[in-house]
């Protein structure tokens, strides 16, 4: 880094301290703190005295191509073999015994002995767009967007159980207690909109992810950065609505009184924390309006709602996709969607490839395509990174449970498909290949750590420099591994 | 009057006497030495020294120079100190040794000059510094001898003049010794050896030009990159230039610039365009370690496998100094290697350009209005401005932004109410690359203000009232990559006519 | 360049040479490794030459490594006494940037290099990090503020303050002190009448008396338990995917009781780590061992039990160090510790101590302590036993028998699977015992054991079992697994249903230990074990030996559901696991085998200690352990002052922050161990009685400028209350709180739809009656969705040990306090309370304020509150429909509603949320 930039940084940090002094001195406005907050990338937090200077001042290491993220997590792990990873050979091998060596020394959740290979449960697999990406008949709408999508077909992970694998996918560690990607990103880039949390979570499919809220937890990062789950029934954010005994003006008056008295004790005690609390009460008051407003899709024109297939009031993936766009538009940094229902073991109707799986495809295909299309026409896709994927893949072998009429595949960590769109990811390419039956990645394999490194790179962060000091060690999302996959960066 | 004249006469006489003696000594001792030098040099050139040959007396003796040379430095400097201090009472005793020291100095000087000259014949050095060193060396010899005599004189005579003259001589001598020494150092270690790690401030102070170590443009687009400038040169700089540079041209080879490379080293085959296998530059990299000719020599840092490969490819492709990679035929493996040279940090286009630090005051003023304004990256002065939190943009905000017109490169005005005057101001933010005007009341009139934003790459106009007329005013913006015109009155023919003029733009509707 | 410039240069070089010489010849004082060298090394070298990387085969963690000649270059980095030839020095000053160290960084400063040179010259002596050097007794320093000193703690503080020319603050007023110390010791302010006892008491030691009263009250235990629950990662659920409920609460109650009894800290540690290994452990001591059973267990289908068992053991090692040593051991799991001198192998040597517990991440959480009844059941069970005792006298029980033995003797001849004394490879669960598949592939030593059974009375045994595989043989052997076999029967496939089978027994004399040994010839791999057992009924030679009424009672006693809580239990010697290093921390790639051992950095010889958890406890509680006391003292200090003497509670290592008052820390540590003999209450009293603690929290601009973060304690630091304190306080001041203690966790109000449970019937059933207003420590804690309002106040999810809570300050907190039912309820209750006791609105508001904050409002404050009151009053007069929601009971007047709005504001004041 040459001198001028060095200076500029020190200058900017002067600005920081400047603002700090100002807002401590100046009692009339609470915005000083928020301005400072957003500049230093943590709108909501006061500078808790224990937090290190880094945590107060994070900016991208270089110019990011993605400034926002929508992460569509398909909890339960959809089968890549039924969607994107076209394996004509597997059709031939259908019903044959799985080669022994593929089972030896491998760990599966449920498969025992020698299972049989199973051909993909599809009616057709076609190539789409100029890029000629393969997509099955299960996702016709997404197929139409193929030229905007960057498929990673040789993903692999370390975990073959839902909870650890989801944690690994979202925090870079299969154990609990690490910050999620969303927390890292908000910690790094902060939130643009002062009236909304920087990291919002929307769940559908009737169940939160197996690993629970830790998947959007802030781990050892200050709790400010943890994902705020917004709900489609009840309060959109917990405790956001006034008690029945109060209305807005009265609540306003209550907060005003609180702040008057807090100012008084601030004058008396000079404790900066009091100043921050005053700002936070202002923010809370604003959020009570802004969050419900942002979460109200009835404000969208009918045409758009039809495009997504969204129905106000119900808790559906379609609604969440539409919400995701609304929130991104309003400057939310990271929107995390969870959709559960892909764990197609062949146990029952829901968890089978020939029923539940098809249903889930139907309910997600159109909204996803709509989301991409909508972001595109609004000029948002250029700097919004959209990610789609599960926590691992599914085996080319069939898993036979009590009732064989339900087709199923077991968890598989050697190969699965994830795709990205927008945010500087190279559009219309397919990166990585698996072998004839889609068991191993054979070309351009991408490990979860590499994927994280690449995401961070798109967001302007060098995954090796982007760290947080905790318990005497500098922690990173990619732990001690991960390399950026430059071939998928536009 | 007369007395004065007389006084001068005596002075002049004395001066004459001095000069006479000087002549005598010069002719009796110095010239003969010089002459034998010259002969030696003639014969040397006649034979043309081949450093490769096993026994070479000149180089052999020559290399004693650095060894011997420290003696005169020591003696003479000490002599000067003693001589000068000796003038003062407390150090009288020093007087006695001054002369002895000088004598030793003179002798050792001569002993140093001889091999020094011989060494200079193996022409591996920068000639200008070499010459300077040579003549300084000689002058040290000369002055030391004079000083020697003058000191003898001083001991006998009581005249003030002599002692003053003596001091002058000694001081001059000291200075000469240091300069000579320094030049000598410059020859062996390179002229920047001393100052290399001096703080820039100090350098400026003593008037050394501070060499900006200009980093080569980081490669963003391989096809745009020039192989030599962006890849080969950096490698050579990093791994070879420490010895093969303008001042310290080992083996007469300079690798820090194209001329030097073209000129080549002693073996004129440093680069044989198209034939890497015959090019020393490549061959020597492959020699086994400990091999004398092997480059880089032991202890110096190795070249990476792929760096060597790239050099090979470059020579094979004709060792051009200005060809773009795009125009060369690279197979898959080469392509793969090339990617290794793309730096992970992306500072392309406008961001590569250095600009001044933003004015904190204006930043604060904008913040005070609740406007989101942050640097686009930690190490850049460019700013991103977003009005998402503001109660509505005012003329004052626009003016404040003008004070940051160099720095503001992203500007988001979605959902704002924009007066034409505000648009005028925005039209002056010359470094804007991204501009969001979606869901605003912007009109075809307002948009005209943007037609001078040369750097604009992204323009978002969706859900606005603009029409073909407005759109067309932007045709000049050659850097424009994408325009978003969804939910506007832009028509198909509007589009096509725009694209006729400026086909590089992608318009989304 | 021009000659005069060169001249200048040369002169410059010469003069700097002269200076260097001058300094070089100055008399040199001893270089201290810890203060001078270690910081340089840690900052510049450790990253590449430490525990993770040893570039060039060199590491600076241990002296022997740094001095080794086994480096790649073969050159010795440090040659004591000979800096010139030490490669290190050469590299530090090398002119070639590619060879100079630190690589690709600016070279070290001249002074740093000089320091290192001197240090090497002086023999390059290593020194342990301060934290590993055992604290010694020091005499408190003298100070000029003598008049101000209340006890020795102050001397240390004042001595430092003098050094930075700051003077301490005056003592805070009585009200503030009262509020502060109550919040600190019992977690919420005292009731008005108790407050007056102190406020009216004018005697010299009024404050000391107050402190004693507070420490004596049972709420003390409840308050300080919250801290321990974070450390012990206590939760009422198992974590991971299913996150099923489990009853750990007896452990929580154990902590509360131990704290209230002021159990000595060393005993407190020992019982939690190894209570089960103590000679004849009491039920209490067994329950204490649940400490390390708070690790999560993963019931997700198809998980590898060994993987998650290992995860738990690793968690126990890390937690043990986090909690008791303030050293982050986690690093050493994958490689030698990057910063601390702890080797990779040492981690696994230490792990060996914990690696021999029976638990194995089984769905049943086995081993369980099963002799527990829920409060409502225990009386019933006891009464039956007692009745039987009267009924039968000595016939069944001996005096020495504990309830467990009594119970089984009474139930004889019925032997319940879950009442067995021991068994192997078994999984105990609601349906009895079932055997894990792997049991049968090991040594066939699959048995269940009942001790001292008067077997001679019986001639056959009925076994209730189910089997998914059949083909298994069960034998009855005496006194050992392969002892005399007196019966045998084959188990058939029962298709998942329970069935009975009869096994005739050869007659033998006397009482014996009876082993039911299971074996089979299955060799293909099944998901289920071969058999589950419900009970074994011994059939008496002559039936109707037992009189019918007893049979009835037996049936009744059997029916009473018992509570089963996970505890630690050591494997029998024969089955103990062998221990290996895990390469890069991966349990699948085992490295060299290791023996149990304490990391070498602790220079403690404790050969006496057993090579099991008891040994660990002995080592931790040994007075030679440099850290145990320091860490404990520091944690208590942090609770009272907001920041530890070592700010990084979690890290006393070389990367942690240095102690602000090292001497004080050591002094307290020694006092705690020796003088107080590990009594926590005594320690707390000493600290809260110091003048330092009693200071006012008003900050002078001078203090702010000289010591912004108040490290030197020139005044008391205000800190935001913890999640528990905030809720408890609201309940207390509003009079809603109940003082009911102990028992199963409760479920106070929580917004709808927080819990999304698919795998079990678990749901959040809001508790009724007083249980709604219990202290927060009793709130049900579900790891994957903890109590949301606490969470927003930085409570930990308790998935892993949490050594420190960061205090944040967010708008979500404002939303909780403004809108959460709990706080609205409290506001209303407070309003109600004051409404009845005084007349005028202003009085009511004043009283409400005083009740909440223990002090009178300022005129200005009162004025703002009264304004609010008037506006709200107007609002409720105009919107009578809203009144009901802001009042309770029968007084549904706009006045009360308005008062509630005011109280709502009061309960949100910064002063209310902060320790004054």
mmCIF file of N, CA and C in Angstrom, chain C residues 739-773:
data_model
loop_
_atom_site.group_PDB
_atom_site.id
_atom_site.type_symbol
_atom_site.label_atom_id
_atom_site.label_comp_id
_atom_site.label_asym_id
_atom_site.label_seq_id
_atom_site.Cartn_x
_atom_site.Cartn_y
_atom_site.Cartn_z
ATOM 1 N N UNK C 739 -40.250 -16.159 45.049
ATOM 2 C CA UNK C 739 -38.937 -16.599 45.533
ATOM 3 C C UNK C 739 -38.840 -18.117 45.525
ATOM 4 N N UNK C 740 -39.806 -18.792 44.915
ATOM 5 C CA UNK C 740 -39.753 -20.257 44.829
ATOM 6 C C UNK C 740 -38.430 -20.690 44.216
ATOM 7 N N UNK C 741 -37.796 -21.665 44.861
ATOM 8 C CA UNK C 741 -36.476 -22.097 44.387
ATOM 9 C C UNK C 741 -36.508 -23.515 43.852
ATOM 10 N N UNK C 742 -35.488 -23.838 43.054
ATOM 11 C CA UNK C 742 -35.204 -25.218 42.604
ATOM 12 C C UNK C 742 -36.291 -25.824 41.720
ATOM 13 N N UNK C 743 -36.011 -27.032 41.244
ATOM 14 C CA UNK C 743 -36.988 -27.801 40.491
ATOM 15 C C UNK C 743 -36.829 -27.676 38.985
ATOM 16 N N UNK C 744 -37.690 -28.383 38.262
ATOM 17 C CA UNK C 744 -37.614 -28.410 36.800
ATOM 18 C C UNK C 744 -37.713 -27.008 36.205
ATOM 19 N N UNK C 745 -37.143 -26.812 35.012
ATOM 20 C CA UNK C 745 -37.182 -25.488 34.383
ATOM 21 C C UNK C 745 -38.612 -25.049 34.094
ATOM 22 N N UNK C 746 -38.821 -23.740 34.063
ATOM 23 C CA UNK C 746 -40.168 -23.201 33.817
ATOM 24 C C UNK C 746 -40.194 -22.486 32.475
ATOM 25 N N UNK C 747 -41.401 -22.267 31.973
ATOM 26 C CA UNK C 747 -41.553 -21.626 30.672
ATOM 27 C C UNK C 747 -42.373 -20.356 30.804
ATOM 28 N N UNK C 748 -41.729 -19.236 31.109
ATOM 29 C CA UNK C 748 -42.453 -17.973 31.182
ATOM 30 C C UNK C 748 -42.901 -17.541 29.794
ATOM 31 N N UNK C 749 -43.639 -16.429 29.733
ATOM 32 C CA UNK C 749 -44.176 -15.989 28.446
ATOM 33 C C UNK C 749 -43.068 -15.846 27.399
ATOM 34 N N UNK C 750 -43.371 -16.316 26.202
ATOM 35 C CA UNK C 750 -42.447 -16.117 25.062
ATOM 36 C C UNK C 750 -43.300 -16.021 23.809
ATOM 37 N N UNK C 751 -42.928 -15.173 22.847
ATOM 38 C CA UNK C 751 -43.774 -14.979 21.663
ATOM 39 C C UNK C 751 -44.074 -16.295 20.960
ATOM 40 N N UNK C 752 -45.164 -16.320 20.226
ATOM 41 C CA UNK C 752 -45.583 -17.520 19.500
ATOM 42 C C UNK C 752 -44.531 -17.931 18.470
ATOM 43 N N UNK C 753 -44.461 -19.230 18.210
ATOM 44 C CA UNK C 753 -43.738 -19.725 17.030
ATOM 45 C C UNK C 753 -42.239 -19.610 17.119
ATOM 46 N N UNK C 754 -41.686 -19.503 18.336
ATOM 47 C CA UNK C 754 -40.214 -19.485 18.463
ATOM 48 C C UNK C 754 -39.681 -20.902 18.287
ATOM 49 N N UNK C 755 -40.357 -21.814 18.944
ATOM 50 C CA UNK C 755 -39.942 -23.221 18.836
ATOM 51 C C UNK C 755 -40.534 -23.831 17.581
ATOM 52 N N UNK C 756 -39.654 -24.396 16.731
ATOM 53 C CA UNK C 756 -40.189 -25.194 15.631
ATOM 54 C C UNK C 756 -39.618 -26.584 15.793
ATOM 55 N N UNK C 757 -40.412 -27.452 16.388
ATOM 56 C CA UNK C 757 -39.933 -28.784 16.728
ATOM 57 C C UNK C 757 -40.624 -29.788 15.841
ATOM 58 N N UNK C 758 -39.834 -30.641 15.170
ATOM 59 C CA UNK C 758 -40.479 -31.618 14.292
ATOM 60 C C UNK C 758 -40.310 -33.037 14.820
ATOM 61 N N UNK C 759 -39.254 -33.257 15.609
ATOM 62 C CA UNK C 759 -38.933 -34.656 15.941
ATOM 63 C C UNK C 759 -39.558 -35.127 17.243
ATOM 64 N N UNK C 760 -40.110 -34.185 18.027
ATOM 65 C CA UNK C 760 -40.648 -34.636 19.307
ATOM 66 C C UNK C 760 -41.857 -33.783 19.672
ATOM 67 N N UNK C 761 -42.538 -34.208 20.693
ATOM 68 C CA UNK C 761 -43.726 -33.477 21.123
ATOM 69 C C UNK C 761 -43.361 -32.205 21.868
ATOM 70 N N UNK C 762 -42.040 -31.962 22.039
ATOM 71 C CA UNK C 762 -41.651 -30.788 22.825
ATOM 72 C C UNK C 762 -42.356 -29.542 22.309
ATOM 73 N N UNK C 763 -42.879 -28.783 23.220
ATOM 74 C CA UNK C 763 -43.411 -27.481 22.809
ATOM 75 C C UNK C 763 -43.301 -26.533 23.992
ATOM 76 N N UNK C 764 -43.398 -25.236 23.716
ATOM 77 C CA UNK C 764 -43.284 -24.234 24.759
ATOM 78 C C UNK C 764 -44.668 -24.038 25.371
ATOM 79 N N UNK C 765 -44.888 -24.678 26.537
ATOM 80 C CA UNK C 765 -46.183 -24.499 27.216
ATOM 81 C C UNK C 765 -45.980 -23.470 28.307
ATOM 82 N N UNK C 766 -46.491 -22.266 28.098
ATOM 83 C CA UNK C 766 -46.266 -21.209 29.085
ATOM 84 C C UNK C 766 -46.713 -21.680 30.462
ATOM 85 N N UNK C 767 -45.794 -21.607 31.421
ATOM 86 C CA UNK C 767 -46.107 -22.108 32.760
ATOM 87 C C UNK C 767 -47.235 -21.309 33.372
ATOM 88 N N UNK C 768 -47.895 -21.918 34.319
ATOM 89 C CA UNK C 768 -49.046 -21.231 34.923
ATOM 90 C C UNK C 768 -48.626 -20.714 36.296
ATOM 91 N N UNK C 769 -49.418 -19.800 36.825
ATOM 92 C CA UNK C 769 -49.247 -19.341 38.198
ATOM 93 C C UNK C 769 -47.879 -18.740 38.448
ATOM 94 N N UNK C 770 -47.360 -19.001 39.647
ATOM 95 C CA UNK C 770 -46.128 -18.313 40.054
ATOM 96 C C UNK C 770 -44.961 -18.704 39.157
ATOM 97 N N UNK C 771 -45.040 -19.885 38.523
ATOM 98 C CA UNK C 771 -43.925 -20.298 37.681
ATOM 99 C C UNK C 771 -43.662 -19.330 36.528
ATOM 100 N N UNK C 772 -44.666 -18.497 36.215
ATOM 101 C CA UNK C 772 -44.452 -17.502 35.158
ATOM 102 C C UNK C 772 -43.460 -16.451 35.601
ATOM 103 N N UNK C 773 -43.346 -16.274 36.915
ATOM 104 C CA UNK C 773 -42.533 -15.164 37.421
ATOM 105 C C UNK C 773 -41.396 -15.658 38.313
#
